[in-house]
Structure formats: C-alpha cells, structure tokens
C-alpha positions in Angstrom: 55.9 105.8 45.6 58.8 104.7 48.4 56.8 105.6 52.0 60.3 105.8 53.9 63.8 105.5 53.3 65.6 102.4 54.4 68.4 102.4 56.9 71.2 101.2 55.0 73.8 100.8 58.2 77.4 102.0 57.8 80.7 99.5 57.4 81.2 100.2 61.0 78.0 99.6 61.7 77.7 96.1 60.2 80.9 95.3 61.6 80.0 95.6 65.2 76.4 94.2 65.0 78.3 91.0 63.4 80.8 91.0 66.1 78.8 90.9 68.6 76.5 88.1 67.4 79.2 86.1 66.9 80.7 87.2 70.1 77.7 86.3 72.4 77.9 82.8 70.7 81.3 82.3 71.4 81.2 83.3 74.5 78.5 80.4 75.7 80.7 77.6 74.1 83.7 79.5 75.6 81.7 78.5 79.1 81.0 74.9 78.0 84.6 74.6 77.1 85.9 75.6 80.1 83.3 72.8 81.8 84.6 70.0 80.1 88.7 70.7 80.3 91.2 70.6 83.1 93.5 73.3 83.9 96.2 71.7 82.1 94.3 71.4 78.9 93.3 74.6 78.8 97.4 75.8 79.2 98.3 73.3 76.0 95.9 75.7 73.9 97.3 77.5 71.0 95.7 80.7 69.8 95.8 83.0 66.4 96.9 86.8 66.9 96.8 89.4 63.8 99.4 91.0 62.2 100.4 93.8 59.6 101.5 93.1 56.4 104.9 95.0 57.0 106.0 92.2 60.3 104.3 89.4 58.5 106.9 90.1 56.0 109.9 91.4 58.1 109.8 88.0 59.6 110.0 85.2 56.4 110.9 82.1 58.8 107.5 82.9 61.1 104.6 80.7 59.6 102.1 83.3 58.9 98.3 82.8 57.1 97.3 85.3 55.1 93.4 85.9 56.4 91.3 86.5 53.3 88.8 89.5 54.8 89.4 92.2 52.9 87.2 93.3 49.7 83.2 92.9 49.4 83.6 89.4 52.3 85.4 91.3 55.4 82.1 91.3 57.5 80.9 87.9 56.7 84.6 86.4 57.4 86.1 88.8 60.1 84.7 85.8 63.0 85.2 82.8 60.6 88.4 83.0 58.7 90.2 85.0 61.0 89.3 82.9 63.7 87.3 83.1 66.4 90.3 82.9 68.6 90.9 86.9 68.0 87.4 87.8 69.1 88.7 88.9 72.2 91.3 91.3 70.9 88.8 93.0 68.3 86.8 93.6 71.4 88.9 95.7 73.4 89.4 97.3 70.4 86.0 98.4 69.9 85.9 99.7 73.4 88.4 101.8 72.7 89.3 102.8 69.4 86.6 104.7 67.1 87.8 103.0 64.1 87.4 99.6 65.0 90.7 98.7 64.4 92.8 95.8 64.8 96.2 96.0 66.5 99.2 94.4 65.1 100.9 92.4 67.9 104.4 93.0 67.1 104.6 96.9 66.3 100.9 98.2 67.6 100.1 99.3 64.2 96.5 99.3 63.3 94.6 97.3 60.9 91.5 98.1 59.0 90.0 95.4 57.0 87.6 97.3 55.9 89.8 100.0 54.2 91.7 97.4 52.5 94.2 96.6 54.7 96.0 93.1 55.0 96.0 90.8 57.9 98.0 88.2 58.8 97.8 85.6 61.5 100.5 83.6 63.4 100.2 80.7 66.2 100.8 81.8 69.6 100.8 79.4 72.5 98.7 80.4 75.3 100.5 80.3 78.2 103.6 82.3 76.5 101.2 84.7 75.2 100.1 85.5 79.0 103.4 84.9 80.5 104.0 88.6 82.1 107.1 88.7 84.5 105.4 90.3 87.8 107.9 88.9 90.2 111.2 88.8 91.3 112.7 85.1 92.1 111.2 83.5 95.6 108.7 86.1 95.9 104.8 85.2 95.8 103.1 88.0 97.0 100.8 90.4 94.6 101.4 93.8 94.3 98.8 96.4 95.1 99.1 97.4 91.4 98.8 94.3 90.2 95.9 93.4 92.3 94.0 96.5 91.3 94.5 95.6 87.6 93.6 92.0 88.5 90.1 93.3 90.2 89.3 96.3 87.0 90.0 93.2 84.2 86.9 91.2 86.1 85.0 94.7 86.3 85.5 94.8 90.0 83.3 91.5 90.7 84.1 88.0 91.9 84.7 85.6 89.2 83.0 82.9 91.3 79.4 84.2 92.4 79.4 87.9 90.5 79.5 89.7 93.7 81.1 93.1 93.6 82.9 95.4 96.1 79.7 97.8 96.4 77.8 94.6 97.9 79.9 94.7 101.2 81.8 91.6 99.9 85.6 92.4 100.0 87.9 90.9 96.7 90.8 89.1 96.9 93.5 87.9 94.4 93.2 84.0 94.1 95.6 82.0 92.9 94.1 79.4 90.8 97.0 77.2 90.8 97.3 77.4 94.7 101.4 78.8 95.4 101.6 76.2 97.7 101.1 73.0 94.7 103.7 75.3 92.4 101.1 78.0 91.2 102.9 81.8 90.2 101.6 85.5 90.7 101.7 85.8 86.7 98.5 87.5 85.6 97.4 84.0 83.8 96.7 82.7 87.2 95.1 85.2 89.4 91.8 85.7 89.9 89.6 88.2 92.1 87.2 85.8 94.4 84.9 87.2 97.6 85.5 85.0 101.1 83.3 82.9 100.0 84.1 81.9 97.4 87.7 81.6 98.3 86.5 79.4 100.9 84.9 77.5 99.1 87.5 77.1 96.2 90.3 76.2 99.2 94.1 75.2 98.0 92.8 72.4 95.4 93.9 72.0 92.2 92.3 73.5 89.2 91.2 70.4 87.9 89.1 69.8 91.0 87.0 72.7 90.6 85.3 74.8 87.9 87.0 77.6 89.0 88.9 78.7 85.9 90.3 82.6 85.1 88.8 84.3 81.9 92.7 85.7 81.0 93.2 82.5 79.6 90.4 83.7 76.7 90.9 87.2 76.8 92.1 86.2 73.2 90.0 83.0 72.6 91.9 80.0 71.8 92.0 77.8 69.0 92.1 74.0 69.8 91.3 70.6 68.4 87.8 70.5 69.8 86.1 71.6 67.0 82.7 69.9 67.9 82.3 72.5 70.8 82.7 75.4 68.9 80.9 76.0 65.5 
C-alpha cells in the first residue's frame, strides 16, 4: 500500500535546482579567483558563449564545440560540459524568461536543451565581449544613464562594503582603472562605491587592491586555473 505519492519534480524544476547548486559553488571560487589575480589577469581571460545551431553553421571558419546536453544528460551536463563560464548568462535568463531558455549570442534566438535543441559554444575574449562604446573621443565623464544602469547591475549597493542608497550612504561610479593611469568609462570598468569606500580605494591601480567589478563575470570566464575551480 503506497502511503503518499512522491514529488517527481518537472524538467524545469530539476534544471534550476541544479543551476543553482552549481551556481552558489561557482560563485565562491569566482571570489577566490578574483583574490589571487591582478587586474590584468583577469582582462587576458577567455570565456565560452552559446549559440544556435543555425549561426554555428552560417559561420564555417568560427571554431565552434558542439556541447553534448541534449537527450536523457542535459541536467547533469548543462554546468559541466557547457562550461561553467555561461553560468552567468543562463541566470539572467531564469530571471526573466519562463522557459529557461538560453539566448543565442549572435541572433537572440532561444535555446532549449531540454526540448532537444542544439548548442554550440565559441571562445570569446573577455574584454571584447564587454567592450560597449559609451563615449565619444576625449570625453571621461559618465552619463546619468549609464550611471543608473551601472548602480541597478550591483542592485543599488556598493560593491565594496554592501551599503545601499536607503542606508544614507550616496553611490558613485568608480573607475576601477583610475582615468587618470589610462582607465575608460566602458561598462567593464565602472563600479558603484559609497565615500567610503571610494576613499579608501583612492586613484591606485587595480592590482593594488581587491577592488575588482563583478561585469567581468557576468558571464564567468574560462581560464587555465583549473585547480581553483572544480
């Protein structure tokens, strides 16, 4: 005689509990990375971004990797075989999207491994990946626009001590390569910081501080330090 039924979760289900495990554990060696690089390390990083079938093959002289998650093995390999590195981007997805779906980075197209669909990776390098024009030549000030999608990407709080706008403590745009040793207003190198902070972080160089933006893993990256990941 069965006493209950079992809760058998849904696809969708399954793939977000496994997501986020995976997630959470990137995200700590994400934080120990980030401890034991320089600024200029972390700008040689290379990461992997999906794609559809249909540009993978549109494009024959790109070097793309078939990622082998579709079938009966797309929730145990999602994290592992299509890299870590596109943790980020399946996140924001989630947020948004009730499918769960991937986006292809050429045409926008979704992807559902679940449903059979194929992905496809290709190397990016990080910097051009986060390259977005925001200025004109010989100016370095930050637009209000971009300053207020700057502050919403770090959900309103300073990156150095957590401190948010509704705590009296006022957010400005940092420039974590200072403008005055060569540093840009592209969104790879701003930051919202408090006074504090900001004080505190002064015009040094990034590899004199632990004060490092989390753009640079809004896709996480995939390098040769292999040892401080899985």
């Amino acid at each position: 005689m069965i006493l209950f039924e079992p809760y058998i979760p849904t696809p969708r289900e399954s793939y977000e509990d496994d997501l986020w495990i995976k997630s959470e554990c990137y995200r700590f060696y994400v934080r120990e990375r980030r401890h034991n690089c320089t600024f200029r390390e972390i700008m040689n990083l290379w990461l992997r971004v999906p794609y559809c079938c249909t540009c993978a093959v549109s494009e024959p002289l790109t070097e793309y990797r078939a990622a082998d998650i579709t079938g009966r093995n797309w929730r145990r390999d999602v994290a592992w075989t299509l890299g870590n590195e596109t943790l980020g981007i399946i996140k924001r997805e989630l947020r948004r999207n009730s499918e769960f779906a991937l986006i292809c980075k050429h045409c926008r197209t979704e992807i559902r491994p679940w449903k059979g669909d194929e992905v496809w990776v290709v190397n990016d390098h990080l910097e051009e990946h986060y390259r977005i024009p925001l200025e004109t030549p010989g100016r370095k000030s930050v637009s209000s626009n971009v300053r207020k999608k700057i502050i919403e990407l770090y959900d309103r709080a300073c990156f150095g001590c957590g401190a948010t706008s509704t705590t009296n403590k006022k957010l400005h745009i940092d420039h974590i390569l200072p403008q005055s040793k060569g540093g840009d207003s592209a969104f790879r190198n701003l930051q919202p910081l408090c006074k504090d902070c900001g004080n505190l972080k002064g015009d040094e160089l990034p590899e004199e501080v632990n004060v490092y933006s989390d753009i640079y893993f809004g896709v996480y990256p995939s390098d040769g330090y292999a040892g401080l990941f899985w």
